[in-house]
Amino acid sequence: MEADRVIETVSLTKNYDHHRAVNSLSFEIKEGEIFGFLGPNGAGKTTTLLMLLGLSRPSAGYSRVCGLDPLRKAREVKRLVGYLPENVGFYADLNAVESLEYVATLNGIKRAEASAKIHELLEVMGLSQDAHKKVGAFSRGMRQRLGVAEVLIKDPRVLFLDEPTIGLDPDGALRLIDLIQSLNRDKNITVLIASHNLYQVQKISHRVGIMIDGKMVAEGSVQSLAEAKFGVGEKEYSLEEVYMKYFREV
Amino acid sequence: MQGLYAVFSKELRDHFSSYRFVILFALIAMVSFITSYMAGVHMKGNLEALAKTRFPFLTLFSTPGAVLSMVQFVAFFGPLIGLVLGFDSINRERADGTLVKLVSQPIYRDAVINGKFLAGVTTISIILLSIVLVISGFGLALVGTVPEVEEVWRIFIFLVISIFYISFWLGVAILFSISLKSIATSALASAALWIFLSFFVSLGADVLANTVAPVDNSKETEPATIIKNLKIKEMVSLCSPMVLYTDATATIMDPMRNTISIVSIVQRERRPMEKLLSSRFQNPLSLGQSLIVVFPYMIALIAITFICFAISYLIFMLQEIRT
């Protein structure tokens, strides 16, 4: 079904001056899915995310996000998609509340509505204590949680998370993963999560895609990928084993 | 529009709460106090000696007190305001990783650069307006003259031209902050361009003019050569926004000058009789006439401001966000 597909790319390609970052990529993500986006550094994951947001112009091919063309309807797409970049940056001299307020005004959220939401999100992300502390004094984990709060303030239908758990302590990472899972379950938010933490990805993803050198070399549930490589058997393979198998073959 | 307004108000708040703004403002306030005080004291003496000075209020801005007049001061150091406000506007966001976050919000990408430019222009306007008001108030107390309506208009036009002039430099600084990744490099590049265009172009103009049409003071030179020399000098100097600005404000702030062409001033000065006549029987230019004289320079100044911003806009819109 057409409406079912939240993300769809058709031979999406991006060339930089000397290399091809994304090479004829075609994949789709259905509504309500958590899709784990795997691949070594420089495989083109972030470039793909930027193209899906309309922030980078594909050299060839096209993509649709919620049925919209990110190039023509960039604003509408960005209204629906919350993007948490890797190493998200903050204005050091704003405090947590001010940072969230700025993102809220950029999203056109009314003041009164925004302040209630900010309060709620700070609570959820465990930042209520530090609400009026300057972001410049935040620890890595606090920054990451504030980044997630900034993404959630617009009530996104789709989440693009680029290494969301990097720099988080084990407890923080676990709570973030749980939060993502509950957002997916309760609000039916589609999640595209790019990460190197295979254990976490395996834990929450419905399907994974492995991208190497700009190409999607495998796509499907962890189980189906394992079966494709190791054959049907009793043994349950971890995502790590599957990933390494694909990675070594390329 | 909502995105533009959000960026604009945040940038404006940043400008006003930053230390660099406070330092800049203190510096400018101090200098303008001194210059206007000097001009005021100087003028007071003049007022007592002479029967009547025309446009006493304008002389507060245009008479060199100790070193520079207010107008000259803006011409020399006004660009610094623009440079300081703009040199890190885009590349700091890029370095801090906030640019990606900003453009992944549902706003048009140009809202970022428009908002930043407008916030800078607003800051510049507020700085200049408050300085002019302070000097005016100061002048009222010191000299005891009330500005005529025409003087108010002239000061207003001066203010507008000055805002465009400083905004040009803001545009230059933003252009460098877009195209250069390092903040230090963009600061240095914009300062270098400022020094080059403001101070070295006129030197270059002299050299070029004397090479093409040498004028030797010890010998008689053909009048045609002298004029050619001056014309070349004038033309090359116009490459400097500072000269453009000085020319654009010349007859506005000093209505007694009825031309800004060096050629005719020099010619007049060479003949004693004419010099005497012109100084004795000269009448100030009316506001309309003054405007006509400086109009080309004003338009040129406004044009380079827009061109500079347009280039920044284009580069920013076409640039890859992640580079």
Coordinates of C-alpha atoms in Angstrom, one line a residue, chain A residues 14 16 46-47 50 53 55-57 75 78-79 81 83 85 87-91 93-94 98 102-103 105-108 150 154, chain B residues 1-3 6-8 10-11 13-14 17 93 96-109 319-323:
Chain A
K14 CA 25.1 11.3 -4.3
Y16 CA 31.0 14.4 -4.1
T46 CA 24.5 10.5 7.2
T47 CA 24.5 11.6 3.6
L50 CA 20.5 14.6 4.8
L53 CA 15.6 15.8 4.8
L55 CA 19.3 19.3 3.1
S56 CA 21.5 17.7 0.4
R57 CA 20.6 17.4 -3.2
R75 CA 9.6 22.5 4.9
K78 CA 11.1 18.8 8.1
R79 CA 7.9 19.5 10.0
V81 CA 10.7 14.5 10.7
Y83 CA 16.4 14.7 13.0
P85 CA 22.4 14.7 14.1
N87 CA 27.3 15.3 17.8
V88 CA 24.4 17.7 17.9
G89 CA 25.4 21.2 18.7
F90 CA 24.0 23.8 21.1
Y91 CA 24.2 27.4 21.7
D93 CA 25.1 30.6 26.4
L94 CA 21.4 29.5 26.3
E98 CA 15.8 28.6 26.2
Y102 CA 14.1 28.5 20.3
V103 CA 13.5 25.2 18.6
T105 CA 9.6 29.0 17.8
L106 CA 11.4 27.7 14.8
N107 CA 8.7 25.1 14.6
G108 CA 6.0 27.7 15.0
E150 CA 14.6 19.2 21.0
K154 CA 7.7 19.1 17.3
Chain B
M1 CA 8.1 34.3 8.0
Q2 CA 7.9 32.6 11.3
G3 CA 11.4 31.1 10.9
A6 CA 12.6 33.4 15.2
V7 CA 16.1 33.6 13.8
F8 CA 16.0 37.4 13.8
K10 CA 17.4 35.2 18.6
E11 CA 20.3 36.9 16.8
R13 CA 19.2 39.1 21.6
D14 CA 22.6 37.5 21.1
S17 CA 23.8 40.5 25.3
E93 CA 27.3 27.8 13.9
D96 CA 29.4 24.3 16.9
G97 CA 27.2 21.9 15.0
T98 CA 24.1 24.1 15.4
L99 CA 23.8 24.9 11.7
V100 CA 22.6 21.4 10.8
K101 CA 20.1 21.5 13.6
L102 CA 18.9 25.0 12.6
V103 CA 18.3 24.0 8.9
S104 CA 16.6 20.7 9.8
Q105 CA 13.8 22.7 11.5
P106 CA 10.8 23.5 9.3
I107 CA 12.1 26.9 8.0
Y108 CA 13.3 28.0 4.7
R109 CA 17.0 27.9 4.5
Q319 CA 26.4 25.3 -0.2
E320 CA 26.4 21.8 1.1
I321 CA 25.4 22.0 4.8
R322 CA 27.8 19.3 5.8
T323 CA 31.3 20.1 4.5

